Coordinates of C-alpha atoms and ligand atoms in Angstrom, one line a residue:
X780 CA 193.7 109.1 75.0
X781 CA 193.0 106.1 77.6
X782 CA 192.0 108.9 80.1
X783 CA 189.7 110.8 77.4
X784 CA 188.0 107.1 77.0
X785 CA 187.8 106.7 80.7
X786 CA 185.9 109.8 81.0
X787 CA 183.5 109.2 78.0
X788 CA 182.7 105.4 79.5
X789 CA 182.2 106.9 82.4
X790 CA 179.5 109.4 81.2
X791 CA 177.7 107.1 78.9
X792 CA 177.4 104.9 82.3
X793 CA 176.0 107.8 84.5
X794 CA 173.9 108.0 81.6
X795 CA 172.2 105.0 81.4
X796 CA 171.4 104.4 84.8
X797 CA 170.0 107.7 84.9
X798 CA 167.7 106.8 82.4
X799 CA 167.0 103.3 84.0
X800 CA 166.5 105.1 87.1
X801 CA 164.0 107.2 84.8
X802 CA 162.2 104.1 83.7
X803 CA 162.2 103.3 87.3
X804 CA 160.6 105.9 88.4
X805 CA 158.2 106.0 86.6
X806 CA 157.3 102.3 86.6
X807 CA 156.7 102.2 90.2
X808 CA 154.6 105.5 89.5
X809 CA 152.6 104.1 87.4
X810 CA 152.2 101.3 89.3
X811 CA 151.7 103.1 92.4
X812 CA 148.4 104.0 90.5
X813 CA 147.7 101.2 88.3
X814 CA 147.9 98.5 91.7
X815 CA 145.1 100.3 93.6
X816 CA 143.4 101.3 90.6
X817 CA 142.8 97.1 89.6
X818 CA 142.2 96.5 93.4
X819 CA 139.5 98.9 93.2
X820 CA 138.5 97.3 89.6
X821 CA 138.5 93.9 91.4
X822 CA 137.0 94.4 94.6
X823 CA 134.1 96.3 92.8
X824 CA 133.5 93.2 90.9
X825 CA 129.6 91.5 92.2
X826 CA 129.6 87.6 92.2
X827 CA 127.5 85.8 89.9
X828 CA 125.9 84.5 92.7
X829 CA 125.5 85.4 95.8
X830 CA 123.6 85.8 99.2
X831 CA 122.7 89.6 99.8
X832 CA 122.9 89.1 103.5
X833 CA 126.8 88.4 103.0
X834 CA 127.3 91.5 100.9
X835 CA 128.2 94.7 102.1
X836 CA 128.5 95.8 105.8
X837 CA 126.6 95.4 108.9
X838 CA 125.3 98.7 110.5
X839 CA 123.8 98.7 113.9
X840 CA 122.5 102.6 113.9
X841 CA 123.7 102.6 117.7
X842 CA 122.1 99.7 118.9
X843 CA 123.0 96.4 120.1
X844 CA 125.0 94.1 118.2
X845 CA 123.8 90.5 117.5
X846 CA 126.9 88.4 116.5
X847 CA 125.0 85.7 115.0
X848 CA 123.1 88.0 112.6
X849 CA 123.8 87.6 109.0
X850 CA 125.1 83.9 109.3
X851 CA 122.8 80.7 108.7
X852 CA 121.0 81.3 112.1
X853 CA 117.3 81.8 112.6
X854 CA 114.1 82.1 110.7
X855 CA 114.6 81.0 106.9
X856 CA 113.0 84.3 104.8
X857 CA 110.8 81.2 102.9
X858 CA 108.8 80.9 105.7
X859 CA 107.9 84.5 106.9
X860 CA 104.7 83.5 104.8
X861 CA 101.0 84.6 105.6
X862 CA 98.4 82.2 107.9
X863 CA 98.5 79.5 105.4
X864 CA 95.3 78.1 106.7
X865 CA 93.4 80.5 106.0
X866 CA 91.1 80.1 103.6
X867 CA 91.4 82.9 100.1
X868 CA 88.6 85.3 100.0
X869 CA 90.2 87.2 96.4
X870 CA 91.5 84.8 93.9
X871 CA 93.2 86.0 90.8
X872 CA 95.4 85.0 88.4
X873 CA 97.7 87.0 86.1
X874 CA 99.2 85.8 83.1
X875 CA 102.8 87.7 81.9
X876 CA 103.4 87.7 78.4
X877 CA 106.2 89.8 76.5
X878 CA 105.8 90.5 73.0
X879 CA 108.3 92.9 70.7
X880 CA 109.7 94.2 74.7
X881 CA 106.5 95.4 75.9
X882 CA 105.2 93.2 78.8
X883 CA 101.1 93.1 79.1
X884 CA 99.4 91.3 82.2
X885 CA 96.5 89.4 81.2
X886 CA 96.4 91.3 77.9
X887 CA 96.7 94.4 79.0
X888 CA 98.9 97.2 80.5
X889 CA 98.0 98.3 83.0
X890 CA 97.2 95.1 84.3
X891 CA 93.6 94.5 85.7
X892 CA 93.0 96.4 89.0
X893 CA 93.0 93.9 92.0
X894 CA 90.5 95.0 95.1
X895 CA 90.4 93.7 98.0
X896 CA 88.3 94.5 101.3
X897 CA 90.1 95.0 104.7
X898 CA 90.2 91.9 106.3
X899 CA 89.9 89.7 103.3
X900 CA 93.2 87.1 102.2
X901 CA 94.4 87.7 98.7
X902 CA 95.9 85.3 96.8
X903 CA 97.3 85.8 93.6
X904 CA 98.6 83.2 91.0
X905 CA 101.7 84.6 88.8
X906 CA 101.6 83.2 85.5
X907 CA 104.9 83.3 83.0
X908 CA 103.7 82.6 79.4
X909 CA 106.9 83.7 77.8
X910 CA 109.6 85.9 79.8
X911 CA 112.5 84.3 79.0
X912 CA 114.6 86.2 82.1
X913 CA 112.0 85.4 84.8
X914 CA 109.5 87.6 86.7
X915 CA 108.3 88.3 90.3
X916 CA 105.6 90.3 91.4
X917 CA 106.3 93.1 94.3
X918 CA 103.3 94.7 96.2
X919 CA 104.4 98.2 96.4
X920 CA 103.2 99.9 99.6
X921 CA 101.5 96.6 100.7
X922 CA 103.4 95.8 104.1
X923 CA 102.8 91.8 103.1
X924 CA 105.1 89.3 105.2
X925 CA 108.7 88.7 103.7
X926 CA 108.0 85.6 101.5
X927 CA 105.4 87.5 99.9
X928 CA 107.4 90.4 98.4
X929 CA 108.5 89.6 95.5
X930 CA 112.5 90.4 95.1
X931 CA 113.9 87.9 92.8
X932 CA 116.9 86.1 94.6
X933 CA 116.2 88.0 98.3
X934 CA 112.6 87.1 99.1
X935 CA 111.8 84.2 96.2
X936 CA 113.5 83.1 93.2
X937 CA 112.4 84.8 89.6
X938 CA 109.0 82.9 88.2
X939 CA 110.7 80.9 84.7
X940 CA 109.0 80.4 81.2
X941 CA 106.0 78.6 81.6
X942 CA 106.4 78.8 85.4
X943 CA 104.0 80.0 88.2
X944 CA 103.9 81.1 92.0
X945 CA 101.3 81.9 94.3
X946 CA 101.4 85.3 96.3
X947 CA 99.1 85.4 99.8
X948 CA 98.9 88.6 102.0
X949 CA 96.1 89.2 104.0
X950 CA 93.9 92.8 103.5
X951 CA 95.3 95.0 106.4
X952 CA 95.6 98.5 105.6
X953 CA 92.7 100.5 103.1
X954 CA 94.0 102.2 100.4
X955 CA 95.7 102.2 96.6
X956 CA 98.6 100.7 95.9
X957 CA 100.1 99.0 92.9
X958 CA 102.2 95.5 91.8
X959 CA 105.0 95.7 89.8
X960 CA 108.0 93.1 88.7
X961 CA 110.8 93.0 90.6
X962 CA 113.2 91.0 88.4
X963 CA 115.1 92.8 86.0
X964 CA 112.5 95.7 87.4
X965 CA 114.4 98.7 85.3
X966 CA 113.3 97.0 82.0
X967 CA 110.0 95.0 82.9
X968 CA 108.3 97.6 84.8
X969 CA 109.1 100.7 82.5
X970 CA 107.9 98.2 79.5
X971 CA 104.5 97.8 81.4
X972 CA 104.6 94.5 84.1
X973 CA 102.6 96.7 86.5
X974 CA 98.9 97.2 87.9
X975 CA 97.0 98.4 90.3
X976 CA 95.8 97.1 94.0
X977 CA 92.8 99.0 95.7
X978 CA 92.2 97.7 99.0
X979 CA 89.1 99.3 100.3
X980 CA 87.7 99.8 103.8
X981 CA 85.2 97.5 105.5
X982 CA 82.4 100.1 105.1
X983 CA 83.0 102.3 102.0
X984 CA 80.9 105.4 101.7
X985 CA 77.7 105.3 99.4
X986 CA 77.7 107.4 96.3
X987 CA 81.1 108.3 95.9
X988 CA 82.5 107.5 91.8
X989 CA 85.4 105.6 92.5
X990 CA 88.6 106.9 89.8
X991 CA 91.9 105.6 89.3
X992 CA 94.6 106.9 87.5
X993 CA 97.7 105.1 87.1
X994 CA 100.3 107.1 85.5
X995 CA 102.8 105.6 83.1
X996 CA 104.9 106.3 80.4
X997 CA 105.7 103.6 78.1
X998 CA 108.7 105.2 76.4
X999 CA 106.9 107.8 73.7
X1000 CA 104.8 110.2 75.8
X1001 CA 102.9 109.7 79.6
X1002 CA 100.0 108.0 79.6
X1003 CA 96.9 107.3 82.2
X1004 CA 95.6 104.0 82.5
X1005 CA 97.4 103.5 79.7
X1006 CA 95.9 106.1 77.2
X1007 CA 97.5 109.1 76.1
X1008 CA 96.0 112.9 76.3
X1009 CA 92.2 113.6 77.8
X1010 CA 90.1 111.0 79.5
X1011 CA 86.5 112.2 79.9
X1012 CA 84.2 110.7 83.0
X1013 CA 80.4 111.3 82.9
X1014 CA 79.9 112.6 86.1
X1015 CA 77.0 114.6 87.0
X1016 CA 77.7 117.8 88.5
X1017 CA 77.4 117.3 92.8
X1018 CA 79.0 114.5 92.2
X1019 CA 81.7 112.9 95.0
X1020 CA 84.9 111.7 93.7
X1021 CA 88.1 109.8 95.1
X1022 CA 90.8 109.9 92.5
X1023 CA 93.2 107.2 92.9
X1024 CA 96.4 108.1 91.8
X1025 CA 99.1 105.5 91.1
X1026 CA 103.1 106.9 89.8
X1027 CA 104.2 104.4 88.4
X1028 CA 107.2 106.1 86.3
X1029 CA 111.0 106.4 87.7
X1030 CA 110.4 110.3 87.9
X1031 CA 108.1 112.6 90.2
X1032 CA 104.6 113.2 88.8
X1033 CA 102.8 116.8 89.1
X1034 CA 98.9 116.7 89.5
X1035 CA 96.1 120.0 89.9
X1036 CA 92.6 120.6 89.6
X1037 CA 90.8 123.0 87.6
X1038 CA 87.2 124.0 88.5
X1039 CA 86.8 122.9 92.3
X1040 CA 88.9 122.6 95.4
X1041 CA 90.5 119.3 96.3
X1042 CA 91.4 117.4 99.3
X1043 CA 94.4 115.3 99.6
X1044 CA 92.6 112.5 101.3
X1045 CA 95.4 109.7 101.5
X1046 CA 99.1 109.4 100.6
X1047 CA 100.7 106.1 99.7
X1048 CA 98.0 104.3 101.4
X1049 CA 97.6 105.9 104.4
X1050 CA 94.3 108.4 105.7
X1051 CA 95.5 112.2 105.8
X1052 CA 94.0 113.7 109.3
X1053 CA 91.9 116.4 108.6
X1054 CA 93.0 117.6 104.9
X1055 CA 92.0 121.3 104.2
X1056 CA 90.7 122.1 100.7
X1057 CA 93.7 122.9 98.4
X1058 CA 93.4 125.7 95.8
X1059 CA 95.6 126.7 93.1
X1060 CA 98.4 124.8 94.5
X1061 CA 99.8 121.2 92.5
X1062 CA 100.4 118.0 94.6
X1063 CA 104.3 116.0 93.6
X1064 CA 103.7 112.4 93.7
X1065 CA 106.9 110.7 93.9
X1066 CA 107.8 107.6 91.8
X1067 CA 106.4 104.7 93.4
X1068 CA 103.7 106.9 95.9
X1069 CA 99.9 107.4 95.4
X1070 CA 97.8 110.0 96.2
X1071 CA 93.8 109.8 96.8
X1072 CA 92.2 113.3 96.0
X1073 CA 88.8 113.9 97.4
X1074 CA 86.7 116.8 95.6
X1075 CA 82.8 117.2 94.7
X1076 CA 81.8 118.0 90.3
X1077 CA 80.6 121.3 90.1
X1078 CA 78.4 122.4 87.6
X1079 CA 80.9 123.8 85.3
X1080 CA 82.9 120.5 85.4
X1081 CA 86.3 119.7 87.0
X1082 CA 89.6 119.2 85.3
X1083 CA 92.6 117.2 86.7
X1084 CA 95.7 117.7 84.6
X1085 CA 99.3 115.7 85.0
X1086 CA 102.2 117.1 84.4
X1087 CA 102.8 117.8 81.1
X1088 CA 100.8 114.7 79.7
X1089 CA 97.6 113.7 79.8
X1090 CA 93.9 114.7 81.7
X1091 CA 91.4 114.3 83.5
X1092 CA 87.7 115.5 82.3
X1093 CA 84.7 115.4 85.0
X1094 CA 81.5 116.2 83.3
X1095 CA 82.7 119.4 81.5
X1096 CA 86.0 120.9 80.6
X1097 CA 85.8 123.8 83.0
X1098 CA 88.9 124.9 80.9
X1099 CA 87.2 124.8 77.4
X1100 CA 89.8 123.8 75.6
X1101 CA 92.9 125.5 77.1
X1102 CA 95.6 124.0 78.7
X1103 CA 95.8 125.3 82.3
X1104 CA 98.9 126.1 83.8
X1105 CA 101.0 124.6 86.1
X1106 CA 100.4 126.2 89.6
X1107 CA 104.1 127.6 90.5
X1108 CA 103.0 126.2 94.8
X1109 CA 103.6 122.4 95.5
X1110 CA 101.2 121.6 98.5
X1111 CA 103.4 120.7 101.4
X1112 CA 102.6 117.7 102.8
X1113 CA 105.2 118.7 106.3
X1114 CA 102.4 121.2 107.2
X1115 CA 99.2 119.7 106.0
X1116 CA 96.3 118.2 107.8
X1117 CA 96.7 118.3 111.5
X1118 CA 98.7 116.4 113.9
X1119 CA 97.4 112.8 115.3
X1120 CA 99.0 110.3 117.6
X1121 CA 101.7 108.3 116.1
X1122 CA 101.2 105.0 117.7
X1123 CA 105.1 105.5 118.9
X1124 CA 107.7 107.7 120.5
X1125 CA 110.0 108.4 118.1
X1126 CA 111.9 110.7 119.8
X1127 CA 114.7 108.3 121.8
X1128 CA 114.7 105.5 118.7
X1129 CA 116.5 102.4 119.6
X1130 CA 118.7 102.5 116.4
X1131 CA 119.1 105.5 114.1
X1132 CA 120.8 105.0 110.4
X1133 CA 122.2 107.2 108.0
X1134 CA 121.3 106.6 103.9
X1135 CA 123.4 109.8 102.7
X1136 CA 123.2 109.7 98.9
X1137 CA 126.2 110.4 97.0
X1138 CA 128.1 110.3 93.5
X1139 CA 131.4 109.9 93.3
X1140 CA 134.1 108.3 90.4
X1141 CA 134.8 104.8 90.3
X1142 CA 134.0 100.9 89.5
X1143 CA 130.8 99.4 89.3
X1144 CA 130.9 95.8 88.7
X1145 CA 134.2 96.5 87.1
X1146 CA 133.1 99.5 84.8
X1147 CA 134.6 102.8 85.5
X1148 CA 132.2 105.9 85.9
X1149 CA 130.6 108.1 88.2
X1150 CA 128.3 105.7 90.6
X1151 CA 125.7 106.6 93.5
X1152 CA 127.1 106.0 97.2
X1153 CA 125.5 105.1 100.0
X1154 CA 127.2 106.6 103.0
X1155 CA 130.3 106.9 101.0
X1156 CA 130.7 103.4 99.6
X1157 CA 129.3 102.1 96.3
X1158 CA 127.5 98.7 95.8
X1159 CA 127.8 96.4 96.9
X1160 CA 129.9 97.6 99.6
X1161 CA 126.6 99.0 101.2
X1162 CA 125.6 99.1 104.5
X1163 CA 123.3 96.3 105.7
X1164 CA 120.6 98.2 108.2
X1165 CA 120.4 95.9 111.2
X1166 CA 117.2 96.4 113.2
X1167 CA 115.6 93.5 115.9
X1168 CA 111.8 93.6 115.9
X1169 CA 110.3 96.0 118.0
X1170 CA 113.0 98.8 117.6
X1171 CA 112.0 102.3 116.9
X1172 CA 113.9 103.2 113.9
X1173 CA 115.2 106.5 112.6
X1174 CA 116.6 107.2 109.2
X1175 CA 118.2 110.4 107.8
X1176 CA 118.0 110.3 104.4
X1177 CA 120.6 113.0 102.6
X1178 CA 121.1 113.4 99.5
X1179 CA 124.2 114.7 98.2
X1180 CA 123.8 113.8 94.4
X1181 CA 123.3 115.5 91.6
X1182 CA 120.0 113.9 91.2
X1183 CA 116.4 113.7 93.1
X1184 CA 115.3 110.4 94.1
X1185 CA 112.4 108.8 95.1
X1186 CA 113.6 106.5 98.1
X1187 CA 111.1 103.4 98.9
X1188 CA 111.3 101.2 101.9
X1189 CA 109.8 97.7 101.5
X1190 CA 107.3 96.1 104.4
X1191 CA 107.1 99.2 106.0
X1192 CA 105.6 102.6 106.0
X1193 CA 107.3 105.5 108.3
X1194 CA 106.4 108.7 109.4
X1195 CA 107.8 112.0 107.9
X1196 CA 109.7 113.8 111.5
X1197 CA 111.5 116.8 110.0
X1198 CA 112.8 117.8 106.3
X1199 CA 116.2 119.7 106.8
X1200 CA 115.6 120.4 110.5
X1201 CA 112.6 121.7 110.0
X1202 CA 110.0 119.2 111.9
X1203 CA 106.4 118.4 110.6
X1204 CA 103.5 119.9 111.7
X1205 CA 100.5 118.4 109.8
X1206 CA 98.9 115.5 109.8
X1207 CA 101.3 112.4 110.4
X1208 CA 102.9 112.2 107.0
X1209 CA 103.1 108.9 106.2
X1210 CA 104.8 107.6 103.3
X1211 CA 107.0 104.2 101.4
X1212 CA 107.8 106.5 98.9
X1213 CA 109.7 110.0 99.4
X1214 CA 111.3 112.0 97.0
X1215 CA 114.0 113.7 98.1
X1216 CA 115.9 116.3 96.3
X1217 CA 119.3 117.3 95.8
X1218 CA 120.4 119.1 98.6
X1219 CA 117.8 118.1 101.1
X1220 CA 117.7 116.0 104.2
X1221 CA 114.4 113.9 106.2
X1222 CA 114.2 112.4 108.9
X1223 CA 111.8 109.6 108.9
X1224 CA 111.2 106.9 111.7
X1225 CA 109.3 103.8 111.5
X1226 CA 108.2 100.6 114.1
X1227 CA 110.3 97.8 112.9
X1228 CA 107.1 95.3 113.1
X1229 CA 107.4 92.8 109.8
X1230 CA 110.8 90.8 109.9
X1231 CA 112.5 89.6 107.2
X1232 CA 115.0 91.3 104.4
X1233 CA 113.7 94.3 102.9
X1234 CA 115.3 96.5 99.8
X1235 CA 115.5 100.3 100.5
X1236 CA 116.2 101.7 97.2
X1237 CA 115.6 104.8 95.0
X1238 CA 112.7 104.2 92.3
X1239 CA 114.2 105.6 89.9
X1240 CA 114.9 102.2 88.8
X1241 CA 117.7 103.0 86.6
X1242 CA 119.3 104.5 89.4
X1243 CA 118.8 101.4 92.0
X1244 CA 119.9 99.4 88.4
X1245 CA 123.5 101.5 89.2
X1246 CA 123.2 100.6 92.9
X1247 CA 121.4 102.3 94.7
X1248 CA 120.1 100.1 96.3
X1249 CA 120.3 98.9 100.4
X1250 CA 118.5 96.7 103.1
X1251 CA 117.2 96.5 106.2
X1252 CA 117.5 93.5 107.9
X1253 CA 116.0 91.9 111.1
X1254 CA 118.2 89.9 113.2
X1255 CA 117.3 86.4 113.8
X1256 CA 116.1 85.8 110.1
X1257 CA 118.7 84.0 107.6
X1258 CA 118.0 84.4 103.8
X1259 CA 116.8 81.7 101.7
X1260 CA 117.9 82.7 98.1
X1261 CA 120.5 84.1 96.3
X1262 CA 120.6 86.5 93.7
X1263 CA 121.8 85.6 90.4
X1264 CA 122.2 81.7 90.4
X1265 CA 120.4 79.1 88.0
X1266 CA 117.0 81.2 88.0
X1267 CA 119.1 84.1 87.0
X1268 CA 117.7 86.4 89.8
X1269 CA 118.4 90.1 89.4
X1270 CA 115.8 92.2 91.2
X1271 CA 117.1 95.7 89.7
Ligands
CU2024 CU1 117.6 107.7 92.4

């Protein structure tokens, strides 16, 4: 009997610590994912405020290292401002209001076109009637000096209710541009706080009918300068026309003509060399980029059409009242034109980056999803892109997402070298906006000429809104502002 109860004790105490070894187990199991599972929770999490040139990690793209770079140490971004004694020759000011979520710039969106003349200063007073979150305004394509930019809590802090701030950049380069907030910039620009910027050359040429079209879509259907379906401009027939056009959506925009050749005169700002008349082929203007078209009104009329939106009529619809199709060829732009001198060598670069574009699983500012990656690591454990003026600078831009995007370098515009090894052979391709697919791979390279702190991000804004979003930074310059803090800066 004793000995039965022996036994039985026995078992029933095998028994329970097998079981408490059970619960053992699989604690530390679930721990052993929980514990780097909240690390990963917590160390995603962004300040409330903080200094961008602290976040993330420096890279040096192979070239020297500067020690001091990042820390308090050099020229305050505040005070990379243009020649402040010179005089304004452009004076504007433009009022933000927001009413029921749609933003409208002196009454209007678009806002009023600014135009300049190389050579002449611009200076531009922001007004903010009523935004309760703050604005900014960001000259897209403009290479204006750093305090002039316009990122809310990196280059200034975000313009409060009843609140104002004077831009000044000087006139350099010719060409068509746009302005844009960039505070909060995924809500205020898609809800309209944009306009164009024409900067024209110190001799323009006689009797050519100036056009812009800005592209935007306001949330229902696309829209140019701001009206939906066909525009019609009287223009006689032997009639010379530069269309300005200006993407101003988060996704790529499609343009062809009907009726007459075209050339593609300029692209984001900069002259094409020698552009050959395009026929039956459609141009992709990414989001954020600009094209100028050059072509002559024939008798029967020209037609420009825009993806799947709206139109443009010159004199007669040379289409009657058909919809023309979309052209299956996209003009190359790697091929077109013909080759010119750069102004540099890019071929031994003093630092070359990598901006590989992924997606991968994990935390954003603490929520869980699937986020974009820039060289493998997510926001805002990003690379800092370390360059010292002067350096020839490469990037290789990869993208390995699921998703095109439209990748736009502030202060700077570089030079198309290859697109997945293959290199260019037209004119100099020039661009500050460049789409690039999934799957694909450029090579870009750019003088680093206009210190400061400058975003590199995709224009999809809702995308650069989930992080993707990087800088280049120049060493010897220390930041002045701090994103988020008491004027709430958030430039995405
Ligand atoms: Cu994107």
């Amino acid at each position: 009997m004793a000995q039965r109860n022996w036994a039985e004790l026995r078992a029933r105490a095998w028994s329970t610590l097998r079981a408490r070894r059970r619960i053992l187990v699989a604690t530390a199991a679930t721990l052993a994912i929980l514990l780097p599972l909240g690390w990963m929770w917590k160390s995603s999490l962004v300040p409330e405020t903080y200094d961008i040139a602290a976040m993330g990690y420096p890279d040096w793209g192979g070239g020297p290292v500067d020690e001091h770079a990042g820390m308090h140490h050099g020229t305050p971004v505040k005070d990379l401002v243009a020649d402040p004694d010179r005089p304004a020759d452009v004076r504007e000011t433009l009022t933000v209001r927001v009413k029921d979520g749609h933003y409208t710039v002196n009454g209007t969106s678009p806002g009023p076109t600014i135009e300049a003349t190389v050579g002449q200063m611009v200076e531009v007073r922001l007004v903010n009637d009523n935004v309760p979150d703050g604005i900014t305004l960001h000259w897209h394509g403009v290479d204006v000096p750093n305090a002039e930019d316009g990122v809310a809590g990196v280059t200034q802090d975000a313009v409060g209710e009843n609140e104002e701030h004077v831009y000044r950049f000087l006139a350099e380069d010719p060409g068509t541009y746009w302005y844009h907030s960039h505070q909060v910039s995924h809500e205020q620009v898609r809800r309209g706080l944009l306009g164009a910027l024409v900067i024209h050359p110190e001799t323009s040429e006689a009797g050519v009918h100036e056009q812009l079209a800005v592209l935007h879509r306001y949330g229902d259907g696309p829209t140019l300068n701001g009206e939906e379906g066909l525009t019609t401009v009287d223009t006689p027939p032997g009639q010379r026309v530069r269309l300005r056009v200006v993407n101003t959506d988060n996704g790529m925009a499609s343009l062809w003509m009907t009726g007459t050749p075209f050339e593609v005169m300029a692209v984001d700002g900069v002259d094409v060399n020698q552009p050959e008349p395009v026929t039956g082929e459609r141009v992709g203007v990414p989001a954020g980029g600009r094209v100028d078209l050059d072509f002559v009104v024939p008798a029967g009329g020209a037609r420009v059409d825009f993806g799947a939106g709206p139109a443009l009529v010159f004199g007669n619809d040379p289409t009657g009242d058909d919809r023309p199709p979309l052209p299956r060829d996209v003009l190359d732009l790697l091929s077109y034109g013909e080759p010119a001198d750069l102004g540099f060598d890019p071929t031994h670069p003093d630092r070359t980056f990598d901006y590989d574009i992924g997606k991968r699983p994990g935390f954003l500012d603490g929520r869980p999803g699937m986020w974009w990656t820039i060289n493998g690591h997510l926001f805002p454990d990003v690379p800092m892109f370390m360059v010292e003026e002067g350096d020839v600078v490469v990037f290789r831009i990869s993208n390995d997402s699921d998703s095109t995007h439209p990748m736009h370098l502030h202060g700077h515009h570089a030079v198309v070298l290859s697109r997945n090894g293959k290199p260019a052979t037209g004119s100099p391709w020039v661009i500050d906006s460049l789409e690039v697919p999934v799957g694909d791979r450029f090579e870009i390279a750019f003088v680093a000429d206009n210190p400061g702190i400058w975003m590199d991000h995709c224009h999809n804004l809702r995308h650069a809104a989930e992080g993707l979003v990087a800088h280049l930074m120049y060493t010897g310059v220390e930041s002045s502002y701090l994103v988020g803090g008491e004027p709430g800066n958030q430039p995405e």
